[in-house]
Every structure is written in structure tokens, then in C-alpha cells.
Amino acid sequence: TLAWSLATLDVQPRTAWLSTFASVISSISRSSTPAAGSAAVAAPEPMHHRDLSMLLWAIATFSKSAAEGSAAANSLQAAAGALLHCCQCQEAVSLRAWDGQSVSNVLWALATLGQRPSAAWLDKLLQHLERHAVKQMTSQGVSVTLWGLAALGVVPHAACTAALLSAAAQHMQTPCFTPQAASNTIWALAVLEQMPSKAWLAVFWSRSRLLLPDMNSQGLVNCLWAVARLGVQPPQEWVVDVAELLLQQGVQELSSQGLSNVLWAMARMSNRGRQGQEVLELALQQAVSRLSQQQQQQQQQQ
């Protein structure tokens, strides 16, 4: 609870604290999982699923601020690996007790940390997700779950995908559906190459259009890239709105990857209109300018 609270408050503990915390978590994790060849010994009490999910979520949040390769980052990864082992020791019967929040937290954390579970455990978790957990998820939970699966490169089975899409469609029609949820959801579907139905997309166009003004440039680029990746043509007013917002926020402020994604995606929008064409031209100019600067720097270094 302490670690979760600190992460929720966006408090980044010092390296020494993180290393000690990670060591304690690794020790607790080992003591709560059965050792090999210990059949004759009473099985230890497994960690509760909420404790596992909260600890993994906190570790993933802390890791985003830890320098890659640092002692703190390595300790956090080791602790996450130990917690993942605890998760995978839980049988299918135990997984049925996992609520929607725990499932979404764990998938987000594992994806953020780059920790991939075993295929067998994932299959059990996805079956539980389809049958029970998805019904308990908030709009943020559904979008984070889809994002986690996409980041892990895990394509859920058809029934699980259908359940997630159905839940997302229901949440889209509520005030709780956020700009981040819209961006994460469509991005994940594109990465997973899961094409929604025309009816689902119709709801997405109308709902997400209302949320576009509250998205940052990364969210706008992700939405644009995703619909292009899915090979669908949004309503022209949706594309124009995205283009106008990108112009307002500054195309020149996009990262190199963002510029590349905008160029690729906008070129595929046949109904991009005048605003979309302007975004395309500005993005191309900026990309050429940056490439020229890079070449000049390389020449100076030679």
C-alpha cells in the first residue's frame, strides 16, 4: 500500500530506498511461492491478487523514472520478475478471484516493464478476462488492458477480443470515456490488427471527435496513425478536426517519430481536405529540415 500510494502521488523515491524496497519484495515473493521438490512441506500462503497488482503497478510507475541500466532499474526489474513468478504460480481457480482492476493493472505493468508472462498463464488470464473480469472494468481499465496486450504483442483469442470491443463500445457512450482511453483503444486495435465492425467505428468517430480537443499531440498522432493502419477512412470532419488541432499545437513540435507517423497516415487519408494537406506539407518540410541538419552535423563531426 505504501509503494502504491507513493506511485499514485507521483513521488519518486531515492535510489537507496528503491533498491531496499525491491530487495524486500523479491524476498517476500520467494517466501510465498512453493520451492521445487517441496511437495511434502505445507504450501506457503500465496500473495493476494490485489497486493500483486498494486506492487507491480507501483514498480512499473517507479521504473519510468529510473535510468535504464541503473542499480535502481535493475533492482526493480528483478522484483517485477519475482512478482510475475508469483502471478504465474496461481492456478486457474485462483485467477477467478482477480477483479477487473487487478487484471488491467498487471497487464499494464508487465507491458511497461517489458516482462512477458508464459503463454499458458496468459491463456488462463485471458479466459478469465473474457468471462468475468472485463465486466468489472472501467473505460480506463478496458483501454489499458488493450494497450498492455498490444505492447506485449499478445493477440487475444476472438471471444476475448469481442468482449473487450463490446465493453469499449458501451463505455464510449458514457461521460467516463476519456481522451486517453480513446487514443489507447484505437492504437491497440491497430497494433493487434483487430478490425472493429462498422457499427463500432461509427460510435468511435462520433465520441472521439468530441474528445479530440482535449488530446495532446501524441494522442492525436496515435489516433491518426491507428485509423490509417487499420485501413479505414474516417469521416472527413474527423480528419479535418485532427489536422486543425495538429496545426494549432504545432506540427514542428512533433518528435521525429511523430512526424514520420503523421506523414505516413495523412498521406493515406483521401479525404484529408485543405487542413490535412497543410499538415502533410508542414510535416514533410520539417522532416526534410531535420534530416538536413543531421547530415550537416555528421559532416562537421567527420
Coordinates of C-alpha atoms in Angstrom, one line a residue, residues 7-302:
A7 CA 3.5 6.0 -7.1
T8 CA -0.1 7.4 -7.1
L9 CA 1.2 10.7 -5.7
D10 CA 4.0 10.7 -8.3
V11 CA 6.7 10.6 -5.7
Q12 CA 10.0 9.2 -6.9
P13 CA 11.9 7.6 -4.0
R14 CA 15.7 7.8 -3.8
T15 CA 17.8 5.0 -5.3
A16 CA 18.7 3.5 -2.0
W17 CA 15.0 3.3 -1.0
L18 CA 14.1 1.7 -4.3
S19 CA 16.9 -0.9 -4.0
T20 CA 15.8 -1.8 -0.5
F21 CA 12.2 -1.9 -1.5
A22 CA 12.9 -4.2 -4.5
S23 CA 15.0 -6.5 -2.3
V24 CA 12.2 -6.8 0.2
I25 CA 9.7 -7.5 -2.5
S26 CA 11.9 -10.2 -4.0
S27 CA 12.3 -11.9 -0.6
I28 CA 8.5 -11.8 0.1
S29 CA 7.8 -13.2 -3.4
R30 CA 10.2 -16.1 -2.9
S31 CA 8.7 -16.9 0.5
S32 CA 5.2 -17.0 -0.9
T33 CA 5.9 -19.4 -3.8
P34 CA 6.5 -23.2 -3.4
A35 CA 10.1 -24.3 -3.8
A36 CA 10.9 -27.1 -6.2
G37 CA 10.8 -30.5 -4.6
S38 CA 8.8 -29.3 -1.6
A39 CA 5.8 -31.4 -2.0
A40 CA 6.0 -32.8 1.5
V41 CA 6.1 -29.3 3.0
A42 CA 2.9 -27.3 3.5
A43 CA 2.5 -24.9 0.6
P44 CA 3.1 -21.2 1.5
E45 CA 0.2 -18.8 1.5
P46 CA 0.1 -17.2 -2.0
M47 CA 0.1 -13.4 -2.3
H48 CA -3.3 -11.8 -2.7
H49 CA -4.0 -10.7 -6.2
R50 CA -4.6 -7.1 -5.2
D51 CA -1.2 -7.0 -3.5
L52 CA 0.4 -8.4 -6.6
S53 CA -1.3 -6.0 -8.9
M54 CA -0.7 -2.9 -6.7
L55 CA 3.0 -3.8 -6.3
L56 CA 3.6 -4.5 -10.0
W57 CA 1.8 -1.2 -10.9
A58 CA 3.9 0.7 -8.4
I59 CA 7.2 -0.9 -9.7
A60 CA 6.3 -0.1 -13.3
T61 CA 5.5 3.5 -12.3
F62 CA 8.8 3.9 -10.5
S63 CA 10.7 2.3 -13.3
K64 CA 9.6 5.0 -15.8
S65 CA 11.8 7.5 -13.9
A66 CA 14.7 5.2 -13.2
A67 CA 17.6 5.5 -15.6
E68 CA 18.0 2.4 -17.8
G69 CA 20.7 0.1 -16.6
S70 CA 21.0 1.8 -13.2
A71 CA 21.1 -0.1 -10.0
A72 CA 17.5 1.0 -9.1
A73 CA 16.2 0.0 -12.6
N74 CA 17.9 -3.4 -12.3
S75 CA 16.5 -4.0 -8.8
L76 CA 13.0 -3.0 -9.9
Q77 CA 13.1 -5.4 -12.8
A78 CA 14.3 -8.2 -10.5
A79 CA 11.4 -7.5 -8.1
A80 CA 9.0 -7.4 -11.0
G81 CA 10.2 -10.8 -12.2
A82 CA 9.7 -12.3 -8.8
L83 CA 6.2 -10.9 -8.6
L84 CA 5.4 -12.2 -12.1
H85 CA 6.6 -15.7 -10.9
C86 CA 4.1 -15.3 -8.0
C87 CA 1.3 -14.5 -10.5
Q88 CA 2.2 -17.5 -12.7
C89 CA 2.1 -19.8 -9.6
Q90 CA -1.6 -19.0 -9.2
E91 CA -3.8 -21.7 -10.7
A92 CA -6.8 -21.0 -12.8
V93 CA -9.1 -21.4 -9.8
S94 CA -7.2 -18.6 -8.0
L95 CA -7.3 -16.4 -11.1
R96 CA -11.1 -16.4 -11.0
A97 CA -10.9 -14.2 -7.9
W98 CA -9.0 -11.5 -9.8
D99 CA -11.1 -8.4 -10.4
G100 CA -11.0 -6.2 -13.5
Q101 CA -8.8 -3.6 -11.9
S102 CA -6.2 -6.2 -10.9
V103 CA -6.1 -7.7 -14.4
S104 CA -5.7 -4.3 -16.1
N105 CA -3.0 -3.1 -13.6
V106 CA -1.0 -6.3 -14.1
L107 CA -1.1 -6.2 -17.9
W108 CA -0.2 -2.5 -18.0
A109 CA 2.7 -3.0 -15.5
L110 CA 4.1 -6.1 -17.3
A111 CA 3.9 -4.3 -20.7
T112 CA 5.6 -1.1 -19.2
L113 CA 8.3 -3.3 -17.6
G114 CA 8.8 -5.5 -20.7
Q115 CA 8.1 -8.6 -18.6
R116 CA 6.3 -11.2 -20.8
P117 CA 4.4 -13.9 -18.9
S118 CA 4.2 -17.5 -20.1
A119 CA 1.7 -18.4 -22.8
A120 CA 0.0 -20.9 -20.5
W121 CA -0.6 -18.3 -17.8
L122 CA -1.7 -15.7 -20.3
D123 CA -4.2 -18.1 -21.8
K124 CA -5.8 -18.7 -18.3
L125 CA -5.8 -14.9 -17.6
L126 CA -7.5 -14.1 -21.0
Q127 CA -10.1 -16.7 -20.4
H128 CA -10.9 -15.2 -17.1
L129 CA -10.8 -11.7 -18.6
E130 CA -13.3 -12.7 -21.3
R131 CA -15.8 -14.5 -19.0
H132 CA -15.7 -12.3 -15.9
A133 CA -13.1 -9.5 -15.4
V134 CA -14.0 -7.4 -18.4
K135 CA -17.5 -6.9 -17.0
Q136 CA -15.9 -5.2 -14.0
M137 CA -13.6 -2.9 -15.9
T138 CA -14.0 0.9 -16.2
S139 CA -13.4 2.6 -19.6
Q140 CA -9.8 3.3 -18.5
G141 CA -9.4 -0.4 -17.5
V142 CA -10.5 -1.7 -20.9
S143 CA -8.3 0.7 -22.8
V144 CA -5.3 0.0 -20.5
T145 CA -5.9 -3.7 -20.9
L146 CA -5.9 -3.4 -24.7
W147 CA -2.8 -1.2 -24.6
G148 CA -1.0 -3.7 -22.4
L149 CA -1.8 -6.6 -24.7
A150 CA -0.7 -4.7 -27.8
A151 CA 2.5 -3.6 -26.1
L152 CA 3.2 -7.2 -25.1
G153 CA 2.4 -8.4 -28.6
V154 CA -0.3 -10.7 -27.3
V155 CA -3.3 -11.1 -29.7
P156 CA -6.2 -12.3 -27.6
H157 CA -8.5 -15.0 -28.9
A158 CA -11.6 -14.0 -30.9
A159 CA -14.0 -14.3 -28.0
C160 CA -11.8 -12.2 -25.7
T161 CA -11.4 -9.5 -28.4
A162 CA -15.1 -9.4 -28.9
A163 CA -15.7 -9.0 -25.2
L164 CA -13.2 -6.1 -25.0
L165 CA -14.7 -4.4 -28.0
S166 CA -18.2 -4.8 -26.7
A167 CA -17.1 -3.3 -23.3
A168 CA -15.3 -0.4 -25.0
A169 CA -18.4 0.4 -27.1
Q170 CA -20.5 0.6 -24.0
H171 CA -18.0 2.8 -22.2
M172 CA -17.7 5.1 -25.3
Q173 CA -21.3 6.2 -24.7
T174 CA -20.6 7.3 -21.1
P175 CA -19.0 10.5 -19.8
C176 CA -16.3 8.4 -18.2
F177 CA -14.7 7.7 -21.6
T178 CA -11.6 9.9 -21.7
P179 CA -9.3 11.2 -24.5
Q180 CA -6.6 8.8 -23.3
A181 CA -9.0 5.9 -23.4
A182 CA -10.0 6.7 -26.9
S183 CA -6.3 7.0 -28.1
N184 CA -5.2 3.9 -26.3
T185 CA -8.1 1.8 -27.6
I186 CA -7.8 2.6 -31.3
W187 CA -4.0 2.4 -31.1
A188 CA -4.1 -1.0 -29.5
L189 CA -6.6 -2.3 -32.1
A190 CA -4.3 -1.2 -34.9
V191 CA -1.2 -2.8 -33.4
L192 CA -3.1 -6.0 -32.7
E193 CA -4.6 -5.8 -36.3
Q194 CA -8.1 -6.3 -34.9
M195 CA -10.6 -4.6 -37.2
P196 CA -13.7 -3.4 -35.4
S197 CA -17.2 -3.5 -37.0
K198 CA -18.6 -0.6 -38.9
A199 CA -21.1 -0.1 -36.2
W200 CA -18.3 0.1 -33.6
L201 CA -16.3 2.6 -35.7
A202 CA -19.4 4.7 -36.1
V203 CA -19.7 5.1 -32.4
F204 CA -15.9 5.7 -32.1
W205 CA -15.9 8.5 -34.7
S206 CA -18.7 10.5 -33.1
R207 CA -17.5 10.0 -29.5
S208 CA -13.8 10.5 -30.1
R209 CA -14.5 13.7 -32.2
L210 CA -15.8 15.3 -29.0
L211 CA -12.6 14.3 -27.2
L212 CA -10.1 15.4 -29.8
P213 CA -9.7 19.0 -28.5
D214 CA -8.6 17.6 -25.1
M215 CA -5.9 15.3 -26.6
N216 CA -2.2 16.2 -26.7
S217 CA -0.3 15.9 -29.9
Q218 CA 0.8 12.4 -29.1
G219 CA -2.8 11.3 -28.7
L220 CA -3.8 12.9 -32.0
V221 CA -0.9 11.3 -33.8
N222 CA -1.7 7.9 -32.3
C223 CA -5.3 8.1 -33.4
L224 CA -4.4 9.2 -36.9
W225 CA -1.8 6.5 -37.3
A226 CA -4.1 3.9 -35.9
V227 CA -7.0 4.5 -38.3
A228 CA -4.6 4.6 -41.2
R229 CA -3.0 1.3 -40.0
L230 CA -6.5 -0.3 -39.8
G231 CA -7.1 0.8 -43.4
V232 CA -10.3 2.7 -42.7
Q233 CA -11.4 6.2 -43.9
P234 CA -12.8 8.3 -41.1
P235 CA -15.5 10.9 -41.8
Q236 CA -13.8 14.0 -43.4
E237 CA -14.9 16.2 -40.5
W238 CA -12.9 13.9 -38.1
V239 CA -9.8 14.1 -40.2
V240 CA -10.1 17.9 -40.6
D241 CA -10.5 18.3 -36.8
V242 CA -7.4 16.2 -36.2
A243 CA -5.5 18.3 -38.7
E244 CA -6.6 21.6 -37.3
L245 CA -5.6 20.6 -33.8
L246 CA -2.2 19.5 -35.0
L247 CA -1.8 22.8 -36.7
Q248 CA -2.8 24.6 -33.5
Q249 CA -0.4 22.6 -31.3
G250 CA 2.4 22.9 -33.8
V251 CA 3.4 20.3 -36.3
Q252 CA 7.0 21.4 -35.9
E253 CA 6.9 20.4 -32.2
L254 CA 6.3 16.8 -33.0
S255 CA 9.1 14.2 -32.4
S256 CA 10.8 12.7 -35.4
Q257 CA 8.7 9.5 -34.9
G258 CA 5.6 11.7 -34.7
L259 CA 6.4 13.4 -38.0
S260 CA 7.0 10.1 -39.7
N261 CA 3.7 8.7 -38.4
V262 CA 1.8 11.9 -39.5
L263 CA 3.3 11.8 -43.0
W264 CA 2.5 8.1 -43.4
A265 CA -1.0 8.3 -42.0
M266 CA -2.1 11.6 -43.6
A267 CA -0.9 10.5 -47.0
R268 CA -3.4 7.6 -46.7
M269 CA -6.4 9.9 -45.9
S270 CA -8.0 10.5 -49.3
N271 CA -10.5 12.9 -47.6
R272 CA -7.9 15.0 -45.7
G273 CA -9.2 18.3 -47.0
R274 CA -7.2 21.6 -47.1
Q275 CA -6.2 21.3 -43.4
G276 CA -4.9 17.8 -43.8
Q277 CA -2.9 18.8 -46.9
E278 CA -1.4 21.7 -44.9
V279 CA -0.4 19.3 -42.1
L280 CA 1.1 16.9 -44.7
E281 CA 3.2 19.7 -46.3
L282 CA 4.4 21.1 -43.0
A283 CA 5.4 17.7 -41.7
L284 CA 7.3 17.0 -44.9
Q285 CA 9.1 20.3 -44.7
Q286 CA 10.0 19.7 -41.0
A287 CA 11.2 16.2 -41.7
V288 CA 13.4 17.4 -44.6
S289 CA 14.8 20.2 -42.5
R290 CA 15.7 17.9 -39.6
L291 CA 17.3 15.4 -42.0
S292 CA 19.4 18.2 -43.5
Q293 CA 20.5 19.3 -40.0
Q294 CA 21.5 15.8 -39.1
Q295 CA 23.6 15.5 -42.3
Q296 CA 25.3 18.8 -41.6
Q297 CA 26.2 17.7 -38.0
Q298 CA 27.6 14.4 -39.3
Q299 CA 29.7 16.2 -41.8
Q300 CA 31.1 18.5 -39.1
Q301 CA 32.0 15.6 -36.9
Q302 CA 34.0 13.9 -39.7

